[in-house]
CSV table of C-alpha atoms in Angstrom, one decimal:
chain,number,residue,atom,x,y,z
A,1,UNK,CA,11.9,-69.8,95.2
A,2,UNK,CA,11.0,-69.5,91.9
A,3,UNK,CA,7.9,-71.6,90.9
A,4,UNK,CA,9.4,-72.3,87.5
A,5,UNK,CA,13.0,-72.5,86.3
A,6,UNK,CA,14.4,-72.6,82.9
A,7,UNK,CA,18.2,-72.6,82.9
A,8,UNK,CA,18.9,-72.6,79.2
A,9,UNK,CA,18.2,-68.7,78.1
A,10,UNK,CA,19.5,-69.9,74.4
A,11,UNK,CA,19.8,-73.0,72.5
A,12,UNK,CA,20.7,-74.0,69.0
A,13,UNK,CA,19.7,-76.7,67.0
A,14,UNK,CA,20.4,-78.1,63.5
A,15,UNK,CA,17.4,-78.5,61.4
A,16,UNK,CA,15.8,-82.1,61.7
A,17,UNK,CA,17.6,-82.8,64.9
A,18,UNK,CA,15.7,-83.1,67.9
A,19,UNK,CA,16.0,-80.6,71.0
A,20,UNK,CA,15.3,-80.7,74.5
A,21,UNK,CA,14.3,-77.6,76.7
A,22,UNK,CA,14.6,-77.8,80.3
A,23,UNK,CA,11.9,-77.0,82.8
A,24,UNK,CA,12.0,-77.7,86.7
A,25,UNK,CA,9.2,-76.5,89.0
A,26,UNK,CA,8.5,-75.9,92.6
A,27,UNK,CA,5.2,-76.5,94.3
A,28,UNK,CA,3.9,-78.4,97.3
A,29,UNK,CA,0.5,-79.1,95.7
A,30,UNK,CA,-0.6,-82.7,94.6
A,31,UNK,CA,-2.7,-81.4,91.9
A,32,UNK,CA,-1.1,-79.2,89.3
A,33,UNK,CA,-0.7,-78.6,85.5
A,34,UNK,CA,2.4,-78.0,83.3
A,35,UNK,CA,2.3,-76.1,80.1
A,36,UNK,CA,4.7,-74.9,77.3
A,37,UNK,CA,4.1,-72.1,75.2
A,38,UNK,CA,5.9,-70.9,72.1
A,39,UNK,CA,6.2,-67.2,71.4
A,40,UNK,CA,7.5,-66.3,67.9
A,41,UNK,CA,8.9,-63.0,67.0
A,42,UNK,CA,5.4,-61.7,66.2
A,43,UNK,CA,5.0,-62.0,70.0
A,44,UNK,CA,1.7,-64.1,70.2
A,45,UNK,CA,1.6,-67.0,73.0
A,46,UNK,CA,1.1,-70.4,71.3
A,47,UNK,CA,0.0,-73.2,73.6
A,48,UNK,CA,1.8,-76.4,72.8
A,49,UNK,CA,1.6,-79.1,75.4
A,50,UNK,CA,-0.1,-79.6,78.8
A,51,UNK,CA,1.0,-82.4,81.4
A,52,UNK,CA,-1.4,-82.9,84.4
A,53,UNK,CA,0.1,-83.9,87.6
A,54,UNK,CA,-1.6,-87.0,87.9
A,55,UNK,CA,-1.2,-88.1,84.2
A,56,UNK,CA,1.2,-91.3,84.2
A,57,UNK,CA,1.8,-91.0,80.5
A,58,UNK,CA,4.2,-88.5,79.1
A,59,UNK,CA,2.0,-85.7,76.9
A,60,UNK,CA,2.5,-85.8,72.9
A,61,UNK,CA,1.2,-83.3,70.6
A,62,UNK,CA,2.8,-84.1,67.0
A,63,UNK,CA,6.3,-83.4,67.3
A,64,UNK,CA,6.2,-82.1,70.7
A,65,UNK,CA,6.6,-84.2,73.8
A,66,UNK,CA,6.7,-83.4,77.6
A,67,UNK,CA,9.3,-85.8,79.2
A,68,UNK,CA,7.8,-85.5,82.8
A,69,UNK,CA,9.6,-86.6,85.7
A,70,UNK,CA,7.5,-86.0,88.8
A,71,UNK,CA,10.4,-87.0,91.4
A,72,UNK,CA,12.7,-84.7,89.9
A,73,UNK,CA,10.0,-82.0,89.4
A,74,UNK,CA,11.0,-81.6,85.6
A,75,UNK,CA,8.8,-81.2,82.7
A,76,UNK,CA,11.3,-80.8,79.9
A,77,UNK,CA,9.9,-80.1,76.3
A,78,UNK,CA,11.5,-82.5,73.3
A,79,UNK,CA,10.9,-81.2,69.8
A,80,UNK,CA,11.7,-83.8,67.3
A,81,UNK,CA,12.8,-83.1,63.7
A,82,UNK,CA,13.2,-79.5,64.3
A,83,UNK,CA,12.0,-76.9,61.8
A,84,UNK,CA,13.2,-73.5,60.8
A,85,UNK,CA,9.6,-72.5,61.8
A,86,UNK,CA,10.6,-73.8,65.5
A,87,UNK,CA,12.8,-70.9,66.3
A,88,UNK,CA,11.0,-68.9,68.9
A,89,UNK,CA,10.8,-68.5,72.6
A,90,UNK,CA,9.7,-71.2,74.7
A,91,UNK,CA,8.1,-70.9,78.0
A,92,UNK,CA,7.4,-73.2,80.5
A,93,UNK,CA,4.4,-72.6,82.8
A,94,UNK,CA,2.6,-74.1,85.7
A,95,UNK,CA,-0.9,-73.6,87.1
A,96,UNK,CA,-1.4,-75.0,90.7
A,97,UNK,CA,-4.5,-76.7,92.0
A,98,UNK,CA,-7.4,-78.0,90.2
A,99,UNK,CA,-8.7,-76.4,87.2
A,100,UNK,CA,-12.1,-75.9,88.4
A,101,UNK,CA,-10.9,-73.3,91.0
A,102,UNK,CA,-11.1,-69.7,90.2
A,103,UNK,CA,-8.1,-67.6,89.4
A,104,UNK,CA,-5.5,-70.3,89.0
A,105,UNK,CA,-2.7,-67.9,87.8
A,106,UNK,CA,0.1,-69.3,85.9
A,107,UNK,CA,3.5,-69.0,86.7
A,108,UNK,CA,6.0,-68.7,83.7
A,109,UNK,CA,9.5,-69.4,83.3
A,110,UNK,CA,12.1,-67.0,82.0
A,111,UNK,CA,11.9,-68.6,78.6
A,112,UNK,CA,14.7,-70.4,76.2
A,113,UNK,CA,15.3,-68.9,73.1
A,114,UNK,CA,15.5,-71.6,70.3
A,115,UNK,CA,17.3,-70.8,67.1
A,116,UNK,CA,17.2,-73.5,64.4
A,117,UNK,CA,20.0,-73.8,62.2
A,118,UNK,CA,19.8,-74.6,58.5
B,1,UNK,CA,-10.5,-71.9,65.3
B,2,UNK,CA,-11.7,-69.6,67.9
B,3,UNK,CA,-9.7,-66.9,68.9
B,4,UNK,CA,-8.9,-64.1,71.7
B,5,UNK,CA,-8.8,-60.7,69.9
B,6,UNK,CA,-6.7,-57.8,71.3
B,7,UNK,CA,-6.8,-54.2,69.9
B,8,UNK,CA,-5.0,-52.4,69.6
B,9,UNK,CA,-1.9,-54.2,68.5
B,10,UNK,CA,0.4,-51.5,69.4
B,11,UNK,CA,-0.3,-48.4,71.3
B,12,UNK,CA,1.9,-45.5,72.0
B,13,UNK,CA,0.9,-43.0,75.0
B,14,UNK,CA,2.2,-40.1,76.8
B,15,UNK,CA,3.5,-40.9,80.5
B,16,UNK,CA,0.5,-39.6,82.8
B,17,UNK,CA,-2.1,-40.6,80.2
B,18,UNK,CA,-4.6,-43.1,80.6
B,19,UNK,CA,-5.1,-46.3,78.3
B,20,UNK,CA,-7.7,-48.9,77.8
B,21,UNK,CA,-6.4,-52.0,76.3
B,22,UNK,CA,-9.3,-54.3,74.8
B,23,UNK,CA,-9.9,-58.1,74.6
B,24,UNK,CA,-12.6,-60.1,73.3
B,25,UNK,CA,-12.3,-63.5,74.7
B,26,UNK,CA,-13.8,-66.6,73.2
B,27,UNK,CA,-17.3,-66.5,73.4
B,28,UNK,CA,-18.2,-69.1,75.7
B,29,UNK,CA,-15.0,-68.9,77.9
B,30,UNK,CA,-15.7,-68.1,81.8
B,31,UNK,CA,-12.3,-67.3,83.1
B,32,UNK,CA,-10.4,-64.2,82.0
B,33,UNK,CA,-6.8,-63.0,82.7
B,34,UNK,CA,-4.4,-60.2,82.0
B,35,UNK,CA,-0.7,-60.9,81.8
B,36,UNK,CA,2.2,-58.6,80.8
B,37,UNK,CA,5.6,-59.2,79.5
B,38,UNK,CA,8.3,-56.4,79.9
B,39,UNK,CA,10.5,-56.6,76.7
B,40,UNK,CA,13.0,-59.6,77.0
B,41,UNK,CA,11.4,-60.5,80.4
B,42,UNK,CA,9.2,-63.4,81.4
B,43,UNK,CA,5.3,-63.3,81.4
B,44,UNK,CA,3.8,-62.2,84.8
B,45,UNK,CA,0.4,-62.6,85.8
B,46,UNK,CA,-1.6,-59.2,86.3
B,47,UNK,CA,-5.2,-60.5,87.4
B,48,UNK,CA,-7.8,-63.0,86.8
B,49,UNK,CA,-11.6,-62.5,86.5
B,50,UNK,CA,-14.6,-64.8,87.0
B,51,UNK,CA,-18.3,-64.2,87.4
B,52,UNK,CA,-17.8,-60.5,87.0
B,53,UNK,CA,-15.4,-59.9,89.5
B,54,UNK,CA,-11.7,-60.1,90.2
B,55,UNK,CA,-10.4,-63.7,91.6
B,56,UNK,CA,-7.2,-63.1,91.9
B,57,UNK,CA,-4.4,-60.4,91.5
B,58,UNK,CA,-0.6,-59.8,91.9
B,59,UNK,CA,1.3,-57.3,93.5
B,60,UNK,CA,1.7,-55.3,90.1
B,61,UNK,CA,-2.1,-55.1,89.7
B,62,UNK,CA,-2.3,-51.9,92.0
B,63,UNK,CA,-4.7,-49.1,92.3
B,64,UNK,CA,-3.2,-47.7,88.5
B,65,UNK,CA,-5.1,-50.7,87.1
B,66,UNK,CA,-8.4,-51.8,86.5
B,67,UNK,CA,-10.5,-54.3,84.7
B,68,UNK,CA,-13.8,-54.6,83.2
B,69,UNK,CA,-16.2,-56.4,81.4
B,70,UNK,CA,-18.7,-54.0,80.3
B,71,UNK,CA,-21.1,-55.7,78.0
B,72,UNK,CA,-20.7,-59.6,78.4
B,73,UNK,CA,-18.1,-59.6,75.5
B,74,UNK,CA,-15.3,-57.3,75.8
B,75,UNK,CA,-12.9,-57.6,78.5
B,76,UNK,CA,-10.7,-54.4,79.3
B,77,UNK,CA,-7.5,-53.5,81.4
B,78,UNK,CA,-7.3,-49.9,82.0
B,79,UNK,CA,-4.0,-48.3,83.2
B,80,UNK,CA,-4.4,-44.7,84.7
B,81,UNK,CA,-1.6,-42.3,84.8
B,82,UNK,CA,0.9,-44.4,82.8
B,83,UNK,CA,4.3,-44.5,83.7
B,84,UNK,CA,7.5,-45.4,81.5
B,85,UNK,CA,7.9,-48.9,83.3
B,86,UNK,CA,4.5,-49.8,82.1
B,87,UNK,CA,6.0,-50.3,78.7
B,88,UNK,CA,5.3,-54.0,77.9
B,89,UNK,CA,3.3,-56.4,75.7
B,90,UNK,CA,0.0,-57.1,77.4
B,91,UNK,CA,-1.7,-60.4,77.0
B,92,UNK,CA,-5.3,-61.2,77.5
B,93,UNK,CA,-6.0,-65.0,78.0
B,94,UNK,CA,-9.4,-66.7,78.5
B,95,UNK,CA,-10.8,-70.4,79.1
B,96,UNK,CA,-13.7,-72.2,79.6
B,97,UNK,CA,-13.1,-74.2,82.5
B,98,UNK,CA,-11.4,-77.2,83.7
B,99,UNK,CA,-7.7,-78.0,83.5
B,100,UNK,CA,-6.5,-77.2,80.2
B,101,UNK,CA,-4.2,-73.9,79.1
B,102,UNK,CA,-5.4,-70.8,78.1
B,103,UNK,CA,-5.9,-69.4,74.8
B,104,UNK,CA,-4.0,-66.3,74.7
B,105,UNK,CA,-4.6,-63.2,72.6
B,106,UNK,CA,-1.8,-62.1,70.3
B,107,UNK,CA,-1.1,-59.0,72.5
B,108,UNK,CA,-1.1,-55.4,72.5
B,109,UNK,CA,2.3,-53.7,72.7
B,110,UNK,CA,2.1,-50.6,75.1
B,111,UNK,CA,4.9,-48.1,74.7
B,112,UNK,CA,4.8,-45.1,77.0
B,113,UNK,CA,6.9,-42.1,76.0
């Protein structure tokens, strides 16, 4: 089974509107971390937001928030007040186990291409 | 803000040649990683490195690949006898410890011709 599933290959949003990018995950670990990365056309990977499995509150970072629904195993990214510069690929990722362990590879989803329309 | 630096940004090599991709992680980071992304596809884990040894590697990371931290600052990925299907963006990443996300480098785009 896929560890991370992103079902929206492409999304469009009007500038200044909010948009939700979906992400579901699969793990049997009790301790894990969920991450969102932005990849603009230049190719770099930019860390956006993190949610730990034990965090009770949804993570927020500026215009980004993570809608964490543990029972549903979903970790959707919400971008409020979209800007033209938000047009990019967005990857959801998960790391299983605690951060103190060695290794701890990330599992990435296939990404969602977001286009912000003026 | 500290960065992970990767060089070169783009490398073209002939099939069968060896390439070395270079990364300078953030100086106090302890864990180092290589990922690759074939054009239009998802990011795939290659290898993690901690305490001067490989701690985890994927099926992709076969005998064709090797990593090294030769001098305490650089972290290199060597690909021997490159194949066309090795063409991809290769990302280096590092982290200090704990549960935070990695810091990724800006990537090296490898093109094998």
